[in-house]
Short mmCIF file of C-alpha atoms and ligand atoms in Angstrom, two decimals:
data_model
loop_
_atom_site.label_atom_id
_atom_site.label_comp_id
_atom_site.label_asym_id
_atom_site.label_seq_id
_atom_site.Cartn_x
_atom_site.Cartn_y
_atom_site.Cartn_z
CA MET A 1240 21.56 -97.48 7.50
CA GLU A 1241 17.96 -98.92 9.18
CA VAL A 1242 15.78 -96.15 7.18
CA ARG A 1243 11.81 -95.47 7.95
CA LEU A 1244 10.24 -93.93 4.64
CA ALA A 1245 6.88 -92.75 4.33
CA SER A 1246 4.76 -90.61 1.08
CA GLN A 1247 1.45 -89.40 1.18
CA ALA A 1248 -0.64 -88.27 -1.18
CA ALA A 1249 -3.02 -84.95 -0.60
CA PRO A 1250 -5.92 -86.39 0.81
CA GLY A 1251 -8.71 -85.71 -1.37
CA ARG A 1252 -5.88 -86.13 -4.80
CA ALA A 1253 -5.89 -89.45 -6.66
CA ALA A 1254 -1.70 -89.02 -7.82
CA ASN A 1255 1.22 -88.65 -5.61
CA GLU A 1256 3.42 -86.03 -6.81
CA ASP A 1257 5.91 -86.93 -4.63
CA TYR A 1258 8.80 -89.96 -4.44
CA GLY A 1259 10.84 -91.74 -1.98
CA PHE A 1260 13.05 -94.94 -1.90
CA ALA A 1261 15.34 -96.29 0.37
CA LEU A 1262 17.65 -99.46 -1.35
CA PRO A 1263 20.06 -101.03 0.71
CA GLY A 1264 22.79 -97.58 1.28
CA PHE A 1265 21.08 -95.01 -0.78
CA VAL A 1266 17.80 -92.93 0.16
CA GLY A 1267 16.27 -90.58 -1.42
CA VAL A 1268 13.42 -88.16 -1.57
CA LEU A 1269 12.41 -86.16 -4.75
CA ASP A 1270 8.73 -84.25 -4.81
CA GLY A 1271 7.74 -83.48 -8.54
CA VAL A 1272 6.36 -79.85 -8.54
CA SER A 1273 2.68 -78.96 -9.77
CA VAL A 1274 0.93 -76.94 -12.12
CA PRO A 1275 -1.76 -75.28 -11.87
CA ALA A 1276 -4.41 -75.67 -14.05
CA GLY A 1277 -4.26 -73.34 -16.82
CA LEU A 1278 -1.19 -73.41 -17.23
CA SER A 1279 0.57 -75.35 -20.37
CA THR A 1280 3.86 -77.57 -19.67
CA GLY A 1281 4.78 -79.34 -22.84
CA CYS A 1282 4.72 -82.70 -22.09
CA VAL A 1283 1.41 -84.94 -22.25
CA HIS A 1284 3.20 -87.11 -18.85
CA GLY A 1285 3.07 -85.16 -16.15
CA PRO A 1286 4.49 -84.55 -12.79
CA ALA A 1287 3.79 -87.44 -11.12
CA TRP A 1288 5.36 -89.83 -13.54
CA TYR A 1289 8.13 -87.29 -13.86
CA VAL A 1290 9.42 -88.14 -10.23
CA ARG A 1291 8.55 -92.53 -11.23
CA ARG A 1292 10.92 -92.68 -13.57
CA LEU A 1293 13.63 -90.16 -12.30
CA ALA A 1294 13.39 -92.10 -9.36
CA THR A 1295 13.69 -95.38 -11.01
CA HIS A 1296 16.96 -94.59 -13.05
CA LEU A 1297 18.85 -93.23 -9.64
CA ALA A 1298 18.42 -96.59 -8.41
CA HIS A 1299 18.61 -98.26 -11.63
CA ALA A 1300 22.30 -95.98 -11.87
CA TYR A 1301 23.21 -96.94 -8.08
CA ALA A 1302 22.54 -100.64 -8.87
CA ARG A 1303 25.14 -100.42 -11.46
CA ASN A 1304 27.29 -98.95 -9.52
CA THR A 1305 27.21 -97.96 -5.81
CA ASP A 1306 30.20 -95.66 -6.19
CA ALA A 1307 28.92 -92.97 -8.87
CA ALA A 1308 29.34 -89.29 -7.65
CA LEU A 1309 25.71 -88.47 -6.76
CA THR A 1310 25.86 -85.15 -9.18
CA ASP A 1311 26.30 -87.94 -12.36
CA LEU A 1312 24.28 -90.66 -11.15
CA LEU A 1313 21.24 -87.49 -11.00
CA ALA A 1314 22.50 -85.75 -14.34
CA ASN A 1315 22.80 -89.17 -16.30
CA ALA A 1316 19.01 -89.93 -15.19
CA ILE A 1317 17.91 -86.81 -15.78
CA GLU A 1318 19.55 -87.91 -19.36
CA LEU A 1319 17.29 -91.19 -19.22
CA VAL A 1320 14.32 -89.53 -18.29
CA ASN A 1321 14.50 -87.01 -21.77
CA ASN A 1322 14.55 -89.81 -23.09
CA ASP A 1323 11.57 -91.61 -21.83
CA HIS A 1324 9.45 -88.78 -23.40
CA GLY A 1325 9.69 -89.95 -26.27
CA GLY A 1326 10.06 -86.96 -28.67
CA GLN A 1327 6.95 -86.53 -27.51
CA CYS A 1328 6.92 -83.75 -25.42
CA ASP A 1329 8.22 -80.49 -26.20
CA LEU A 1330 11.61 -80.63 -23.24
CA SER A 1331 12.70 -76.59 -23.88
CA HIS A 1332 9.39 -75.39 -22.41
CA PRO A 1333 9.47 -73.53 -19.22
CA GLY A 1334 6.88 -75.99 -17.55
CA THR A 1335 8.78 -79.56 -17.86
CA PRO A 1336 8.34 -81.70 -15.90
CA ALA A 1337 10.73 -80.72 -12.77
CA SER A 1338 11.34 -81.73 -9.39
CA THR A 1339 12.99 -81.53 -6.35
CA VAL A 1340 15.52 -84.15 -5.19
CA SER A 1341 17.40 -85.09 -1.84
CA LEU A 1342 19.67 -87.99 -1.82
CA LEU A 1343 21.42 -89.96 1.05
CA ARG A 1344 24.35 -92.57 0.36
CA GLN A 1345 26.15 -95.03 3.02
CA THR A 1346 29.73 -95.42 2.15
CA GLY A 1347 32.04 -97.25 4.49
CA GLU A 1348 31.98 -94.52 7.37
CA ARG A 1349 30.47 -92.09 5.89
CA ILE A 1350 27.65 -90.91 4.27
CA ASP A 1351 27.47 -88.35 0.83
CA TYR A 1352 24.43 -85.98 0.20
CA LEU A 1353 23.14 -84.11 -2.46
CA VAL A 1354 20.51 -81.99 -2.46
CA LEU A 1355 18.67 -80.45 -5.42
CA CYS A 1356 15.96 -77.18 -4.21
CA ASP A 1357 13.72 -77.22 -1.63
CA SER A 1358 13.65 -80.88 -0.11
CA PRO A 1359 16.02 -81.03 3.07
CA LEU A 1360 18.44 -82.88 4.72
CA VAL A 1361 18.18 -82.84 8.55
CA VAL A 1362 21.14 -84.41 10.40
CA ASP A 1363 21.39 -85.51 13.95
CA GLN A 1364 25.19 -84.77 14.64
CA GLY A 1365 24.90 -85.29 18.49
CA GLU A 1366 25.16 -81.62 19.99
CA LYS A 1367 23.62 -80.10 16.92
CA VAL A 1368 21.40 -80.32 14.56
CA THR A 1369 21.96 -79.35 11.31
CA VAL A 1370 19.60 -78.58 7.92
CA LEU A 1371 20.50 -79.13 4.77
CA THR A 1372 19.70 -77.14 2.13
CA ASP A 1373 19.29 -75.43 -0.96
CA ALA A 1374 19.15 -71.35 0.04
CA ARG A 1375 18.21 -70.33 -4.03
CA PHE A 1376 15.15 -71.84 -4.01
CA GLU A 1377 13.65 -69.22 -1.04
CA ALA A 1378 15.97 -66.46 -2.73
CA ALA A 1379 14.21 -67.10 -5.62
CA VAL A 1380 10.35 -67.28 -4.91
CA ALA A 1381 10.43 -65.58 -1.19
CA GLU A 1382 9.39 -62.35 -2.67
CA MET A 1383 6.82 -63.67 -5.12
CA ARG A 1384 5.77 -65.91 -2.57
CA ALA A 1385 4.81 -63.21 -0.38
CA GLU A 1386 3.34 -60.78 -2.62
CA ALA A 1387 0.50 -64.18 -3.96
CA LEU A 1388 -0.12 -65.34 -0.98
CA THR A 1389 -1.40 -62.69 2.10
CA GLY A 1390 -4.03 -65.03 3.56
CA GLN A 1391 -6.53 -62.43 2.49
CA SER A 1392 -8.00 -64.72 -0.39
CA ALA A 1393 -9.43 -68.91 0.71
CA ILE A 1394 -8.01 -71.47 -0.71
CA GLY A 1395 -9.66 -73.43 -3.25
CA SER A 1396 -11.48 -69.50 -4.26
CA ALA A 1397 -11.41 -67.90 -7.31
CA ASP A 1398 -8.68 -65.45 -6.18
CA HIS A 1399 -6.65 -67.91 -5.05
CA ALA A 1400 -6.30 -70.04 -8.07
CA GLU A 1401 -5.39 -67.30 -10.03
CA ARG A 1402 -2.67 -65.83 -8.05
CA LEU A 1403 -1.08 -69.07 -7.54
CA LEU A 1404 -1.07 -69.17 -11.63
CA GLN A 1405 0.72 -66.21 -11.81
CA VAL A 1406 3.49 -67.03 -8.98
CA ALA A 1407 3.58 -70.66 -11.21
CA ILE A 1408 4.76 -68.80 -14.09
CA LYS A 1409 6.70 -65.72 -12.55
CA ARG A 1410 8.74 -69.07 -11.14
CA GLN A 1411 8.59 -70.49 -14.23
CA GLU A 1412 10.49 -67.83 -15.51
CA ARG A 1413 13.56 -68.55 -13.15
CA THR A 1414 13.57 -72.34 -12.95
CA ASN A 1415 17.03 -73.45 -14.11
CA GLN A 1416 18.62 -70.12 -14.40
CA PRO A 1417 21.91 -68.92 -13.06
CA ASP A 1418 20.16 -65.60 -11.58
CA GLY A 1419 16.84 -67.87 -10.42
CA TYR A 1420 16.93 -71.24 -8.59
CA TRP A 1421 18.21 -74.90 -10.36
CA ILE A 1422 15.60 -78.51 -10.26
CA SER A 1423 15.77 -81.33 -11.72
CA ALA A 1424 13.84 -81.01 -15.45
CA ALA A 1425 15.42 -81.50 -18.34
CA ASN A 1426 19.15 -79.44 -18.50
CA PRO A 1427 21.30 -82.44 -16.80
CA GLN A 1428 23.51 -79.43 -15.50
CA ALA A 1429 20.94 -79.32 -12.72
CA ALA A 1430 22.36 -82.14 -11.54
CA HIS A 1431 25.91 -80.21 -11.17
CA GLU A 1432 23.75 -77.03 -9.54
CA ALA A 1433 22.79 -79.80 -6.34
CA ILE A 1434 23.85 -79.12 -2.80
CA ILE A 1435 26.36 -81.83 -1.94
CA GLY A 1436 29.06 -83.47 0.56
CA SER A 1437 29.70 -85.81 3.30
CA LEU A 1438 29.75 -86.60 6.80
CA ALA A 1439 32.04 -88.81 8.79
CA LEU A 1440 29.67 -91.59 11.09
CA ARG A 1441 32.74 -91.99 13.18
CA GLY A 1442 34.08 -89.17 16.18
CA ASP A 1443 32.06 -87.11 18.19
CA GLU A 1444 30.21 -85.11 15.69
CA ARG A 1445 28.99 -88.98 13.93
CA VAL A 1446 25.81 -88.51 11.87
CA ARG A 1447 23.61 -90.30 14.60
CA ARG A 1448 20.39 -90.00 12.53
CA ALA A 1449 19.09 -87.79 9.25
CA ALA A 1450 15.91 -87.23 7.52
CA LEU A 1451 15.51 -86.45 4.30
CA LEU A 1452 11.48 -84.65 3.79
CA THR A 1453 9.55 -82.78 1.08
CA ASP A 1454 8.11 -79.71 1.95
CA GLY A 1455 4.94 -81.31 2.74
CA ALA A 1456 6.62 -82.60 5.58
CA SER A 1457 9.21 -80.24 6.47
CA CYS A 1458 6.29 -78.01 6.80
CA ALA A 1459 6.08 -78.80 10.70
CA VAL A 1460 8.56 -77.20 10.99
CA GLU A 1461 8.65 -74.25 9.01
CA ASP A 1462 5.94 -73.59 8.91
CA PHE A 1463 3.32 -75.23 11.03
CA GLU A 1464 6.08 -74.19 13.56
CA LEU A 1465 4.61 -78.28 15.37
CA PHE A 1466 8.10 -78.42 17.22
CA ASP A 1467 11.89 -77.82 15.85
CA TRP A 1468 14.04 -80.09 13.93
CA ARG A 1469 14.94 -81.90 16.20
CA GLY A 1470 11.58 -82.41 17.56
CA LEU A 1471 10.90 -83.59 14.41
CA LEU A 1472 13.54 -86.25 14.17
CA ASP A 1473 12.14 -87.70 17.46
CA LEU A 1474 9.15 -87.91 16.87
CA LEU A 1475 9.51 -89.67 13.10
CA THR A 1476 12.31 -92.16 15.93
CA THR A 1477 9.90 -92.77 18.19
CA ASP A 1478 6.49 -92.59 16.06
CA GLY A 1479 7.88 -93.19 13.24
CA PRO A 1480 6.73 -91.30 9.17
CA ASP A 1481 3.72 -91.84 9.23
CA THR A 1482 2.99 -90.05 12.28
CA LEU A 1483 5.00 -86.93 11.66
CA ILE A 1484 2.20 -86.91 7.87
CA SER A 1485 -0.71 -87.18 10.26
CA ARG A 1486 0.38 -84.24 12.59
CA VAL A 1487 0.77 -82.10 9.24
CA ARG A 1488 -2.73 -83.52 8.57
CA GLN A 1489 -4.27 -82.11 11.64
CA ALA A 1490 -2.39 -78.58 11.04
CA GLU A 1491 -3.54 -78.20 8.07
CA LEU A 1492 -6.70 -79.23 8.31
CA SER A 1493 -7.29 -76.91 12.00
CA ASP A 1494 -6.48 -73.83 9.29
CA ARG A 1495 -8.12 -75.48 6.06
CA ASP A 1496 -8.82 -71.76 4.28
CA GLY A 1497 -5.11 -70.52 4.81
CA TYR A 1498 -5.88 -67.86 6.49
CA ALA A 1499 -3.49 -68.03 8.98
CA ARG A 1500 -0.77 -70.36 8.10
CA PRO A 1501 -0.69 -69.18 3.81
CA ARG A 1502 -0.06 -71.12 1.37
CA TYR A 1503 -0.23 -72.42 -2.21
CA LYS A 1504 -2.65 -75.96 -0.94
CA ARG A 1505 -5.11 -76.73 2.10
CA HIS A 1506 -3.38 -79.66 2.21
CA ASP A 1507 0.30 -80.73 0.11
CA ASP A 1508 1.62 -84.72 -0.98
CA ALA A 1509 4.06 -85.39 2.10
CA THR A 1510 7.29 -87.65 2.02
CA ALA A 1511 9.56 -88.11 4.82
CA ALA A 1512 12.67 -90.63 5.31
CA LEU A 1513 14.21 -91.89 8.29
CA CYS A 1514 18.08 -92.45 8.56
CA LEU A 1515 19.65 -94.46 11.95
CA PHE A 1516 22.86 -94.96 11.71
CA GLU A 1517 23.45 -95.97 15.44
CA ARG A 1518 21.07 -98.64 17.37
CA GLU A 1519 21.46 -98.57 21.06
CA PRO A 1520 23.14 -101.44 22.44
CA GLN A 1521 21.01 -104.34 23.07
CA PRO A 1522 20.93 -105.58 26.62
ZN1 ZN B 1270 6.75 -85.98 -21.46
#
């Protein structure tokens, strides 16, 4: 497969709390959970460190054993990041660094995928485009999000910041709980709660292309409604992931205060990886 990948920090922010990587046959995107000012986490390292460490361990583990179950790769990577905290941090703290994880691996005539939390995988199988996502996150946070984001307070205002803090506290209570949602943090059990599956690369319903997206990129469809999912795949294919992110930046700037599209941040870190499994025959 051919992979095209871009990851950009939100404009004005020094650290990118997203991460994307591509090895031959193995692709991943991660979206670290941002911590609003005033919220404790029990960790001295932070989300940007967490996503880098987790991605590094995933890549190393895959290189050692390309056939391992994706859930095992992730569970082991979580354990190894726990060690990387070096005993300095309280890993039982509900605000311990956390990240979504979406992985795709090509194995012979199929792809295997793993989706944990809200970084969707969009798959083109010819007649149909399918979005593979983890519905538990949306179910757990939809109500608190709707309550916090009413479009009445401008992004950056004191009221908006307070709403952000309150929703982050509520979200922590639901993190990695059976009645909440699962995300990669310090508990390796989360890996076994991920959405996993395999799809064929042969036959009529073969996967032609797939995109792994953090919500800073998938918002092009889900929030800003710039195009549908097939349109997003088409833009990625013709113009590339950087262009998709540029389109999102324009949309974010067209609603700077978030009155029209209520959201947590003016800009979000954004990552998109397009995987192409078929090329047009060359003349
Ligand atoms: Zn730490």
